[in-house]
Amino acid sequence: MLKILLAEDDATMVALLTTLLKMEGYQVAALDGDVDIVSAVLKAQPDILLMDIHMLHHNGMDELVKLRAAPGGESVRVLMTSGLDFKDQCLARGANAFIQKPFMPDDLLEALRSVS
């Protein structure tokens, strides 16, 4: 069972993603909004990090750069999300994939399969 870690500060989105992903057989955990994302990811060792770009206390692209620079962070599979098209910027910073919101559940599942 693959473990997915959510870095998303929208409680509704976290609830929806958690329900969908658990129904699909994934193990799911979500980070608190004000946690040190890089430290939490390295501690949790998820198979995939699903991270939003625009969070209240964090910029997902900045966190991605920090994660990639951290020892062990280069191997974490990262799927970035945003309501705006930041695909090229995310991939240039080291994301494995990008999906634009709003997305259909099947599109998310396909994107997760592509990075796993």
PDB file of C-alpha atoms in Angstrom:
ATOM      1  CA  MET A   1       0.000   0.000   0.000  1.00  0.00           C
ATOM      2  CA  LEU A   2       1.514   3.315  -1.067  1.00  0.00           C
ATOM      3  CA  LYS A   3       1.710   6.092   1.506  1.00  0.00           C
ATOM      4  CA  ILE A   4       0.671   9.565   0.366  1.00  0.00           C
ATOM      5  CA  LEU A   5       1.426  12.649   2.422  1.00  0.00           C
ATOM      6  CA  LEU A   6      -0.750  15.710   1.818  1.00  0.00           C
ATOM      7  CA  ALA A   7       0.669  19.210   2.161  1.00  0.00           C
ATOM      8  CA  GLU A   8      -2.570  21.121   1.657  1.00  0.00           C
ATOM      9  CA  ASP A   9      -4.117  23.709   3.965  1.00  0.00           C
ATOM     10  CA  ASP A  10      -7.685  23.640   2.654  1.00  0.00           C
ATOM     11  CA  ALA A  11      -9.543  21.405   5.142  1.00  0.00           C
ATOM     12  CA  THR A  12     -12.259  20.536   2.632  1.00  0.00           C
ATOM     13  CA  MET A  13      -9.681  19.492   0.034  1.00  0.00           C
ATOM     14  CA  VAL A  14      -7.825  17.422   2.637  1.00  0.00           C
ATOM     15  CA  ALA A  15     -11.052  15.635   3.581  1.00  0.00           C
ATOM     16  CA  LEU A  16     -11.974  14.959  -0.044  1.00  0.00           C
ATOM     17  CA  LEU A  17      -8.495  13.776  -0.998  1.00  0.00           C
ATOM     18  CA  THR A  18      -8.237  11.582   2.092  1.00  0.00           C
ATOM     19  CA  THR A  19     -11.574   9.909   1.360  1.00  0.00           C
ATOM     20  CA  LEU A  20     -10.818   9.370  -2.333  1.00  0.00           C
ATOM     21  CA  LEU A  21      -7.309   8.072  -1.811  1.00  0.00           C
ATOM     22  CA  LYS A  22      -8.263   5.721   1.028  1.00  0.00           C
ATOM     23  CA  MET A  23     -11.053   4.324  -1.157  1.00  0.00           C
ATOM     24  CA  GLU A  24      -8.394   3.626  -3.795  1.00  0.00           C
ATOM     25  CA  GLY A  25      -6.257   1.727  -1.288  1.00  0.00           C
ATOM     26  CA  TYR A  26      -3.670   4.370  -0.440  1.00  0.00           C
ATOM     27  CA  GLN A  27      -2.469   5.090   3.081  1.00  0.00           C
ATOM     28  CA  VAL A  28      -2.996   8.847   3.610  1.00  0.00           C
ATOM     29  CA  ALA A  29      -1.664  11.362   6.110  1.00  0.00           C
ATOM     30  CA  ALA A  30      -1.963  15.151   6.089  1.00  0.00           C
ATOM     31  CA  LEU A  31       0.441  17.739   7.437  1.00  0.00           C
ATOM     32  CA  ASP A  32      -0.593  20.547   9.763  1.00  0.00           C
ATOM     33  CA  GLY A  33      -0.565  23.927   8.060  1.00  0.00           C
ATOM     34  CA  ASP A  34       2.233  25.444  10.120  1.00  0.00           C
ATOM     35  CA  VAL A  35       4.562  22.428  10.363  1.00  0.00           C
ATOM     36  CA  ASP A  36       8.082  22.425   8.899  1.00  0.00           C
ATOM     37  CA  ILE A  37       7.192  20.628   5.670  1.00  0.00           C
ATOM     38  CA  VAL A  38      10.668  19.408   4.747  1.00  0.00           C
ATOM     39  CA  SER A  39      11.357  17.936   8.203  1.00  0.00           C
ATOM     40  CA  ALA A  40       7.903  16.330   8.315  1.00  0.00           C
ATOM     41  CA  VAL A  41       8.313  14.779   4.858  1.00  0.00           C
ATOM     42  CA  LEU A  42      11.755  13.390   5.645  1.00  0.00           C
ATOM     43  CA  LYS A  43      10.447  11.942   8.919  1.00  0.00           C
ATOM     44  CA  ALA A  44       7.284  10.438   7.382  1.00  0.00           C
ATOM     45  CA  GLN A  45       9.065   8.960   4.342  1.00  0.00           C
ATOM     46  CA  PRO A  46       5.971   8.933   2.095  1.00  0.00           C
ATOM     47  CA  ASP A  47       5.930   7.214  -1.273  1.00  0.00           C
ATOM     48  CA  ILE A  48       4.405  10.381  -2.728  1.00  0.00           C
ATOM     49  CA  LEU A  49       4.081  13.944  -1.457  1.00  0.00           C
ATOM     50  CA  LEU A  50       0.993  15.688  -2.862  1.00  0.00           C
ATOM     51  CA  MET A  51       1.682  19.379  -2.250  1.00  0.00           C
ATOM     52  CA  ASP A  52      -0.264  22.524  -3.063  1.00  0.00           C
ATOM     53  CA  ILE A  53       1.660  25.584  -4.174  1.00  0.00           C
ATOM     54  CA  HIS A  54      -0.441  28.204  -2.381  1.00  0.00           C
ATOM     55  CA  MET A  55      -0.715  27.538   1.338  1.00  0.00           C
ATOM     56  CA  LEU A  56      -1.329  30.016   4.128  1.00  0.00           C
ATOM     57  CA  HIS A  57       2.024  29.537   5.869  1.00  0.00           C
ATOM     58  CA  HIS A  58       4.079  28.065   3.029  1.00  0.00           C
ATOM     59  CA  ASN A  59       4.888  28.475  -0.637  1.00  0.00           C
ATOM     60  CA  GLY A  60       4.897  24.987  -2.122  1.00  0.00           C
ATOM     61  CA  MET A  61       7.500  25.831  -4.744  1.00  0.00           C
ATOM     62  CA  ASP A  62       9.892  27.148  -2.092  1.00  0.00           C
ATOM     63  CA  GLU A  63       9.269  24.022  -0.001  1.00  0.00           C
ATOM     64  CA  LEU A  64       9.960  21.846  -3.044  1.00  0.00           C
ATOM     65  CA  VAL A  65      13.327  23.532  -3.587  1.00  0.00           C
ATOM     66  CA  LYS A  66      14.200  23.072   0.107  1.00  0.00           C
ATOM     67  CA  LEU A  67      13.123  19.421  -0.016  1.00  0.00           C
ATOM     68  CA  ARG A  68      15.253  18.707  -3.067  1.00  0.00           C
ATOM     69  CA  ALA A  69      18.271  20.340  -1.384  1.00  0.00           C
ATOM     70  CA  ALA A  70      17.860  18.342   1.856  1.00  0.00           C
ATOM     71  CA  PRO A  71      19.732  15.037   2.296  1.00  0.00           C
ATOM     72  CA  GLY A  72      17.246  12.325   1.302  1.00  0.00           C
ATOM     73  CA  GLY A  73      14.800  14.828  -0.165  1.00  0.00           C
ATOM     74  CA  GLU A  74      15.872  14.219  -3.730  1.00  0.00           C
ATOM     75  CA  SER A  75      14.289  10.753  -3.721  1.00  0.00           C
ATOM     76  CA  VAL A  76      10.801  11.812  -2.553  1.00  0.00           C
ATOM     77  CA  ARG A  77       8.252  11.597  -5.363  1.00  0.00           C
ATOM     78  CA  VAL A  78       6.391  14.943  -5.513  1.00  0.00           C
ATOM     79  CA  LEU A  79       3.119  15.754  -7.258  1.00  0.00           C
ATOM     80  CA  MET A  80       2.401  19.494  -7.122  1.00  0.00           C
ATOM     81  CA  THR A  81      -1.059  21.075  -7.397  1.00  0.00           C
ATOM     82  CA  SER A  82      -2.396  24.571  -7.966  1.00  0.00           C
ATOM     83  CA  GLY A  83      -5.410  26.384  -9.307  1.00  0.00           C
ATOM     84  CA  LEU A  84      -3.056  28.136 -11.722  1.00  0.00           C
ATOM     85  CA  ASP A  85      -0.872  26.543 -14.374  1.00  0.00           C
ATOM     86  CA  PHE A  86       2.557  26.360 -12.764  1.00  0.00           C
ATOM     87  CA  LYS A  87       3.523  23.071 -14.403  1.00  0.00           C
ATOM     88  CA  ASP A  88       6.736  24.300 -16.027  1.00  0.00           C
ATOM     89  CA  GLN A  89       7.901  26.104 -12.878  1.00  0.00           C
ATOM     90  CA  CYS A  90       7.208  23.073 -10.671  1.00  0.00           C
ATOM     91  CA  LEU A  91       8.966  20.649 -12.995  1.00  0.00           C
ATOM     92  CA  ALA A  92      11.958  23.022 -13.261  1.00  0.00           C
ATOM     93  CA  ARG A  93      12.235  23.019  -9.457  1.00  0.00           C
ATOM     94  CA  GLY A  94      12.209  19.245  -9.234  1.00  0.00           C
ATOM     95  CA  ALA A  95       8.580  18.121  -9.062  1.00  0.00           C
ATOM     96  CA  ASN A  96       7.880  14.747 -10.617  1.00  0.00           C
ATOM     97  CA  ALA A  97       4.497  15.891 -11.897  1.00  0.00           C
ATOM     98  CA  PHE A  98       1.913  18.675 -11.698  1.00  0.00           C
ATOM     99  CA  ILE A  99      -1.878  18.656 -11.793  1.00  0.00           C
ATOM    100  CA  GLN A 100      -4.024  21.758 -12.069  1.00  0.00           C
ATOM    101  CA  LYS A 101      -7.081  22.257  -9.850  1.00  0.00           C
ATOM    102  CA  PRO A 102      -9.896  21.606 -10.169  1.00  0.00           C
ATOM    103  CA  PHE A 103      -9.147  18.085 -11.284  1.00  0.00           C
ATOM    104  CA  MET A 104     -11.290  15.028 -11.699  1.00  0.00           C
ATOM    105  CA  PRO A 105     -10.587  12.072  -9.388  1.00  0.00           C
ATOM    106  CA  ASP A 106      -9.505   9.883 -12.311  1.00  0.00           C
ATOM    107  CA  ASP A 107      -6.994  12.522 -13.422  1.00  0.00           C
ATOM    108  CA  LEU A 108      -5.501  12.664  -9.936  1.00  0.00           C
ATOM    109  CA  LEU A 109      -5.245   8.901  -9.722  1.00  0.00           C
ATOM    110  CA  GLU A 110      -3.558   8.784 -13.130  1.00  0.00           C
ATOM    111  CA  ALA A 111      -1.081  11.473 -12.040  1.00  0.00           C
ATOM    112  CA  LEU A 112      -0.305   9.545  -8.843  1.00  0.00           C
ATOM    113  CA  ARG A 113       0.280   6.357 -10.824  1.00  0.00           C
ATOM    114  CA  SER A 114       2.627   8.247 -13.135  1.00  0.00           C
ATOM    115  CA  VAL A 115       4.894   9.258 -10.255  1.00  0.00           C
ATOM    116  CA  SER A 116       4.760   6.061  -8.195  1.00  0.00           C
TER     117      SER A 116
END
